[in-house]
Short mmCIF file of N, CA and C in Angstrom, two decimals:
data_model
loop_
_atom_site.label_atom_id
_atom_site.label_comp_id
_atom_site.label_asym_id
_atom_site.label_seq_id
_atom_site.Cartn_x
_atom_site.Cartn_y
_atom_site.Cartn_z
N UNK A 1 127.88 229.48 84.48
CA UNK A 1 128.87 228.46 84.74
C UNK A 1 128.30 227.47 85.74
N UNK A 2 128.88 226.07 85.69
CA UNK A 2 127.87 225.30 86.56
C UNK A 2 128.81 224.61 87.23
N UNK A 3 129.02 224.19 88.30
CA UNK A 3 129.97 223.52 88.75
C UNK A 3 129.32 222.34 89.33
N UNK A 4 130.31 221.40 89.69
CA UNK A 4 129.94 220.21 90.25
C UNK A 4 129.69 220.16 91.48
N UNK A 5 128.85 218.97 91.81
CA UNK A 5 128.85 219.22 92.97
C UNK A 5 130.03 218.99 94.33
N UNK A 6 131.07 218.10 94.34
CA UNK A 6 132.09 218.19 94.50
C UNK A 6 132.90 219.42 94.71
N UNK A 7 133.15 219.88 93.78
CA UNK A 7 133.31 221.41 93.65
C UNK A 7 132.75 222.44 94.30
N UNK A 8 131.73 222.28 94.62
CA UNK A 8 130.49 223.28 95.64
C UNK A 8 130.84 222.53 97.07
N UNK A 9 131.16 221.37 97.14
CA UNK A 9 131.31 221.54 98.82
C UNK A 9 132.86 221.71 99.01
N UNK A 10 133.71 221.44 98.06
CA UNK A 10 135.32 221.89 98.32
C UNK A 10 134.92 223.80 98.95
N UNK A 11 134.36 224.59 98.03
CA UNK A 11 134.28 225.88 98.06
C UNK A 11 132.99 225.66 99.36
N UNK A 12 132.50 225.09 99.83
CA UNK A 12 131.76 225.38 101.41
C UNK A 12 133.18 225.18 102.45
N UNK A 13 133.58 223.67 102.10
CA UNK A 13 134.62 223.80 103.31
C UNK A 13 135.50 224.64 102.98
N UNK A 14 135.86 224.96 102.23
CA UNK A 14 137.25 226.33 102.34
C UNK A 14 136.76 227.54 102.54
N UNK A 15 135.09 227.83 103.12
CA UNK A 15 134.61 229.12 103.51
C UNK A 15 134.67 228.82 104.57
N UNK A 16 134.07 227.72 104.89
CA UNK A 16 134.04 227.19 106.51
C UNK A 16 135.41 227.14 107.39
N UNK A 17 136.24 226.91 106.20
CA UNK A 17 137.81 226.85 107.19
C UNK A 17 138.45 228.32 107.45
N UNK A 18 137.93 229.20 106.52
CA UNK A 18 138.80 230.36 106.03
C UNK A 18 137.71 231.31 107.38
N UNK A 19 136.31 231.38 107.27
CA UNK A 19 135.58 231.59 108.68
C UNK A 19 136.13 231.00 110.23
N UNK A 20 136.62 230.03 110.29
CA UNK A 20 137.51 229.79 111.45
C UNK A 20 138.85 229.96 111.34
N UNK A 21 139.46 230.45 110.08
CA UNK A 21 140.80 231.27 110.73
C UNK A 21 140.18 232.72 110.91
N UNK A 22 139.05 233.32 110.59
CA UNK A 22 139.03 234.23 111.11
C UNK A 22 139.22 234.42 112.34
N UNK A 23 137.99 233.68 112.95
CA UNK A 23 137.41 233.73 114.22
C UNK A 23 138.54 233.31 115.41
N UNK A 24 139.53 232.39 114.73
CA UNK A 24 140.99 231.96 115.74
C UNK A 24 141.37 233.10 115.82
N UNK A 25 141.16 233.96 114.93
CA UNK A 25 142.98 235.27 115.04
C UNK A 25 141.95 236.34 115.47
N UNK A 26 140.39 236.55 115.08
CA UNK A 26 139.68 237.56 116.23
C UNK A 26 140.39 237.09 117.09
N UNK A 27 139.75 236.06 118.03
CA UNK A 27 140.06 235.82 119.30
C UNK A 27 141.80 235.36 120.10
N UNK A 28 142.49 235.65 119.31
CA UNK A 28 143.53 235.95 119.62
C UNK A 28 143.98 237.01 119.66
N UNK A 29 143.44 238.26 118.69
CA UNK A 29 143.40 239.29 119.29
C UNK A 29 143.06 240.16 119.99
N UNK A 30 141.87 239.35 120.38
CA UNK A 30 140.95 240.27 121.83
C UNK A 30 141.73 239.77 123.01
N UNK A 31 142.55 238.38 122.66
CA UNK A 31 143.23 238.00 124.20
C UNK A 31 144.25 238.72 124.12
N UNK A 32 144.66 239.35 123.17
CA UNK A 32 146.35 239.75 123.29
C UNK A 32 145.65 241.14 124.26
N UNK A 33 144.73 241.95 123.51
CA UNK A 33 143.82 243.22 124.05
C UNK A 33 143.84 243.47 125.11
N UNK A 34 143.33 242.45 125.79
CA UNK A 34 142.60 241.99 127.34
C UNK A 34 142.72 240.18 127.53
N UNK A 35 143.37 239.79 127.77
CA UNK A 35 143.61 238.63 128.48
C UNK A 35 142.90 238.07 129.53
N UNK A 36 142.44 236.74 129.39
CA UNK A 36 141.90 236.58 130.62
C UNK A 36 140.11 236.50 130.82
N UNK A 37 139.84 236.51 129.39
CA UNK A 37 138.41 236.79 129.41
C UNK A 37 138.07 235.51 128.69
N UNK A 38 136.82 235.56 128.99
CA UNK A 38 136.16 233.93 128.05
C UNK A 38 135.18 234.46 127.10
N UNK A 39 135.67 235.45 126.38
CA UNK A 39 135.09 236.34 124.49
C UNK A 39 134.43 234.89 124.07
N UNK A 40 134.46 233.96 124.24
CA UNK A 40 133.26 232.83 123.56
C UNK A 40 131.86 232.58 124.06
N UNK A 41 132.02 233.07 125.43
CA UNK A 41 130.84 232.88 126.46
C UNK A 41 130.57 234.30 126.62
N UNK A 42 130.97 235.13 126.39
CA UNK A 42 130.62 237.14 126.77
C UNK A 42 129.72 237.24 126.03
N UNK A 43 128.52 237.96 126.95
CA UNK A 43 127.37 238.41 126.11
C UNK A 43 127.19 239.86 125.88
N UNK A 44 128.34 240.37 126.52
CA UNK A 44 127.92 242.25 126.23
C UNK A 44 129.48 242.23 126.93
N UNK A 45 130.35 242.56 125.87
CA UNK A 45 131.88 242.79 126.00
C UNK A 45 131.61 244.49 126.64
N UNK A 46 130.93 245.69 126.04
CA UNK A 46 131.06 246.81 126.33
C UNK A 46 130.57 247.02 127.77
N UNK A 47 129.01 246.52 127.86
CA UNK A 47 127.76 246.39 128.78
C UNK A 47 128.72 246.15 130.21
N UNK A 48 129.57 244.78 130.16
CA UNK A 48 129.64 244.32 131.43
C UNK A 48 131.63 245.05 131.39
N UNK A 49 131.69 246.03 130.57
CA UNK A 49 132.95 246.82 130.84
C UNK A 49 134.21 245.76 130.76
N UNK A 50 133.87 245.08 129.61
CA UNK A 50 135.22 244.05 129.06
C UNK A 50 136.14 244.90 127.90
N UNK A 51 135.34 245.42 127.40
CA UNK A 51 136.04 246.13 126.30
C UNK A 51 135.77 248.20 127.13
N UNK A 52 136.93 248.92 127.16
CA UNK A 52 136.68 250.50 127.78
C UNK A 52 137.09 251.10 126.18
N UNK A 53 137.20 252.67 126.69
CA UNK A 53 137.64 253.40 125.46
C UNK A 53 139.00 252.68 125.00
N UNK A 54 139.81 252.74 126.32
CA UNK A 54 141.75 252.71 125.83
C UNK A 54 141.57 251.21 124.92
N UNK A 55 140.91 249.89 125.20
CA UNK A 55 140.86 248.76 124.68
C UNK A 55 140.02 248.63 123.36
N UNK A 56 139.37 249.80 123.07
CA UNK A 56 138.37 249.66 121.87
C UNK A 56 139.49 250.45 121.05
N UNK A 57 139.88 251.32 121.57
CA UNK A 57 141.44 251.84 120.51
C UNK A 57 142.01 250.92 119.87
N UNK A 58 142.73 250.41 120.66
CA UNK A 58 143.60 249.05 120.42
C UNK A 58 142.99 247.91 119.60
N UNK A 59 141.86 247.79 119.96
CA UNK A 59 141.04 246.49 119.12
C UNK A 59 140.82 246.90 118.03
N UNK A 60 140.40 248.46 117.63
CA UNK A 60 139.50 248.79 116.14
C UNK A 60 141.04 248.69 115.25
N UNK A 61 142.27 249.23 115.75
CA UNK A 61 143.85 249.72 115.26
C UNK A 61 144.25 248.34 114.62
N UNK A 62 144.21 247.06 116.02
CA UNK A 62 144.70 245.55 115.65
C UNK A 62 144.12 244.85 114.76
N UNK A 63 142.29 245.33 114.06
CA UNK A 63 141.28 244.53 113.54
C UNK A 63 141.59 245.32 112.39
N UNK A 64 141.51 246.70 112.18
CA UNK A 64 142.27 247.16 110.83
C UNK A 64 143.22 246.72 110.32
N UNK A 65 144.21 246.36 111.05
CA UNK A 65 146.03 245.85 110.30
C UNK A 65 145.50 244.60 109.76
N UNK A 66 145.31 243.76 110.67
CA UNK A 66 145.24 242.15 110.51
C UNK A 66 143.87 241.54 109.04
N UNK A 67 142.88 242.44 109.34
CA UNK A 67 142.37 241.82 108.04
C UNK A 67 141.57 243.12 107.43
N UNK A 68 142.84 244.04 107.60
CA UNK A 68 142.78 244.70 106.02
C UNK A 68 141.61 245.54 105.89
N UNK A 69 140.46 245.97 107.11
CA UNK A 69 139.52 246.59 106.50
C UNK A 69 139.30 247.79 107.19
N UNK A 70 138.55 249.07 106.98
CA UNK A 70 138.38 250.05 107.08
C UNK A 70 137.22 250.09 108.57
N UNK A 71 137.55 250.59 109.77
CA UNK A 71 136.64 250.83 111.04
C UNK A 71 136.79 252.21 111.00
N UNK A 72 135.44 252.66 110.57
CA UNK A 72 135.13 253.91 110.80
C UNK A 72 134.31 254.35 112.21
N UNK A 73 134.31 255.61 112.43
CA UNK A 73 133.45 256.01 113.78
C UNK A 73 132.60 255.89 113.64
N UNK A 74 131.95 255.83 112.30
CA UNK A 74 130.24 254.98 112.43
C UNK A 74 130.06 253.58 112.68
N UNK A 75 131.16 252.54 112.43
CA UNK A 75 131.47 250.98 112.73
C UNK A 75 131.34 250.98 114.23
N UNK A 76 132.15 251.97 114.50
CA UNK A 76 132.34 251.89 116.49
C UNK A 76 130.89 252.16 117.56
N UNK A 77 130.03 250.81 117.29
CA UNK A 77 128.90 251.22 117.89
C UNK A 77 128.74 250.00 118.51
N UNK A 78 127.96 250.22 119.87
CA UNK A 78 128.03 249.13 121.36
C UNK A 78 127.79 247.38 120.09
N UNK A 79 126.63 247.89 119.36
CA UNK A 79 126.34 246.66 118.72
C UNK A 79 127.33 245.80 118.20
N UNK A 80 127.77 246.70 117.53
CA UNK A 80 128.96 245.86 116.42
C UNK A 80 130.20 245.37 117.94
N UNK A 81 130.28 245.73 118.65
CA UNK A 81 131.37 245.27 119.82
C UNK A 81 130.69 244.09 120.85
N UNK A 82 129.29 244.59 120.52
CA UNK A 82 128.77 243.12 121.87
C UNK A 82 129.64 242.29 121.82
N UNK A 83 129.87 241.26 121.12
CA UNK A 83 130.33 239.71 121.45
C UNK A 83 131.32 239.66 120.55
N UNK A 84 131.93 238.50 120.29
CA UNK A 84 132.76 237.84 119.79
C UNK A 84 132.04 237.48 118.07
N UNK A 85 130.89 237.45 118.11
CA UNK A 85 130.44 237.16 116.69
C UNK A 85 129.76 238.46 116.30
N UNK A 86 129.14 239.25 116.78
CA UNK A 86 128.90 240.79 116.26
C UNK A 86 130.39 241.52 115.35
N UNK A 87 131.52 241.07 116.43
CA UNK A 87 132.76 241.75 115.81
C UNK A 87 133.44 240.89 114.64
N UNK A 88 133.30 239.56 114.57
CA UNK A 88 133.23 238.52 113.30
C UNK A 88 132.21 239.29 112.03
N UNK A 89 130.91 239.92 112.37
CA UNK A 89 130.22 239.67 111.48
C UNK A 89 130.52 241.38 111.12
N UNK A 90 130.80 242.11 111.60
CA UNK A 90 131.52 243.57 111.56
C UNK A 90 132.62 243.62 110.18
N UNK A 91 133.03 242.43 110.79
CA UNK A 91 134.63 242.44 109.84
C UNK A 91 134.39 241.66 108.73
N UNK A 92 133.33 240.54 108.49
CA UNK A 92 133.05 240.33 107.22
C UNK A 92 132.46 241.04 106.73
N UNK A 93 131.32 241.78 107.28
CA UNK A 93 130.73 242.52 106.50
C UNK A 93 131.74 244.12 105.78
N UNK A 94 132.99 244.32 106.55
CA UNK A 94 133.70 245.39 105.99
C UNK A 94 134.79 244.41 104.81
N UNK A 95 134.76 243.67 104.88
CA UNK A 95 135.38 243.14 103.95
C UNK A 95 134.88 242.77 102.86
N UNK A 96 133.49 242.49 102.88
CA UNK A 96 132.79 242.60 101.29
C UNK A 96 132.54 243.71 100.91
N UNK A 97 132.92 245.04 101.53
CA UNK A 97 132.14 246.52 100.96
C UNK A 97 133.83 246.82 100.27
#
């Protein structure tokens, strides 16, 4: 099937838009989590003790409901929690499996 090109950048910007409602409602839910933090500029959420056990509860529970995907205890690793885009790229990547 071949599409136009028109057509190919409608379907870029509606990935591009649909990638920043992600990334709005992540980060609205790490503020609801923990408030008060600047998750755009954090370079090690676990490292510098932004995210603890009781708040990684809450975050893996709120990131399951909201977009629908499966966080297993193998997902729950320092990596996938570093930053604000590790946990973006966590949740797309559980959403294409």
């Amino acid at each position: 099937m071949i599409i136009s090109d028109e057509e190919q950048i409608k379907f870029i910007k509606d990935g591009q838009k649909f990638a920043l409602e992600i990334m709005e409602e992540l980060l609205k839910i790490l503020n609801d989590v923990k408030p008060g933090v600047d998750y755009e500029n954090e370079t090690d959420l676990i490292g510098h003790g932004v995210l603890d056990s009781i708040t990684m509860v809450t975050l893996v529970l709120q990131l399951s409901d909201e977009f629908d995907v499966d966080i297993t205890p193998v997902d729950i690793t320092p990596e996938n929690f570093k930053t604000v885009q590790t946990i973006y790229d966590m949740i797309k990547r559980l959403e294409d499996e």
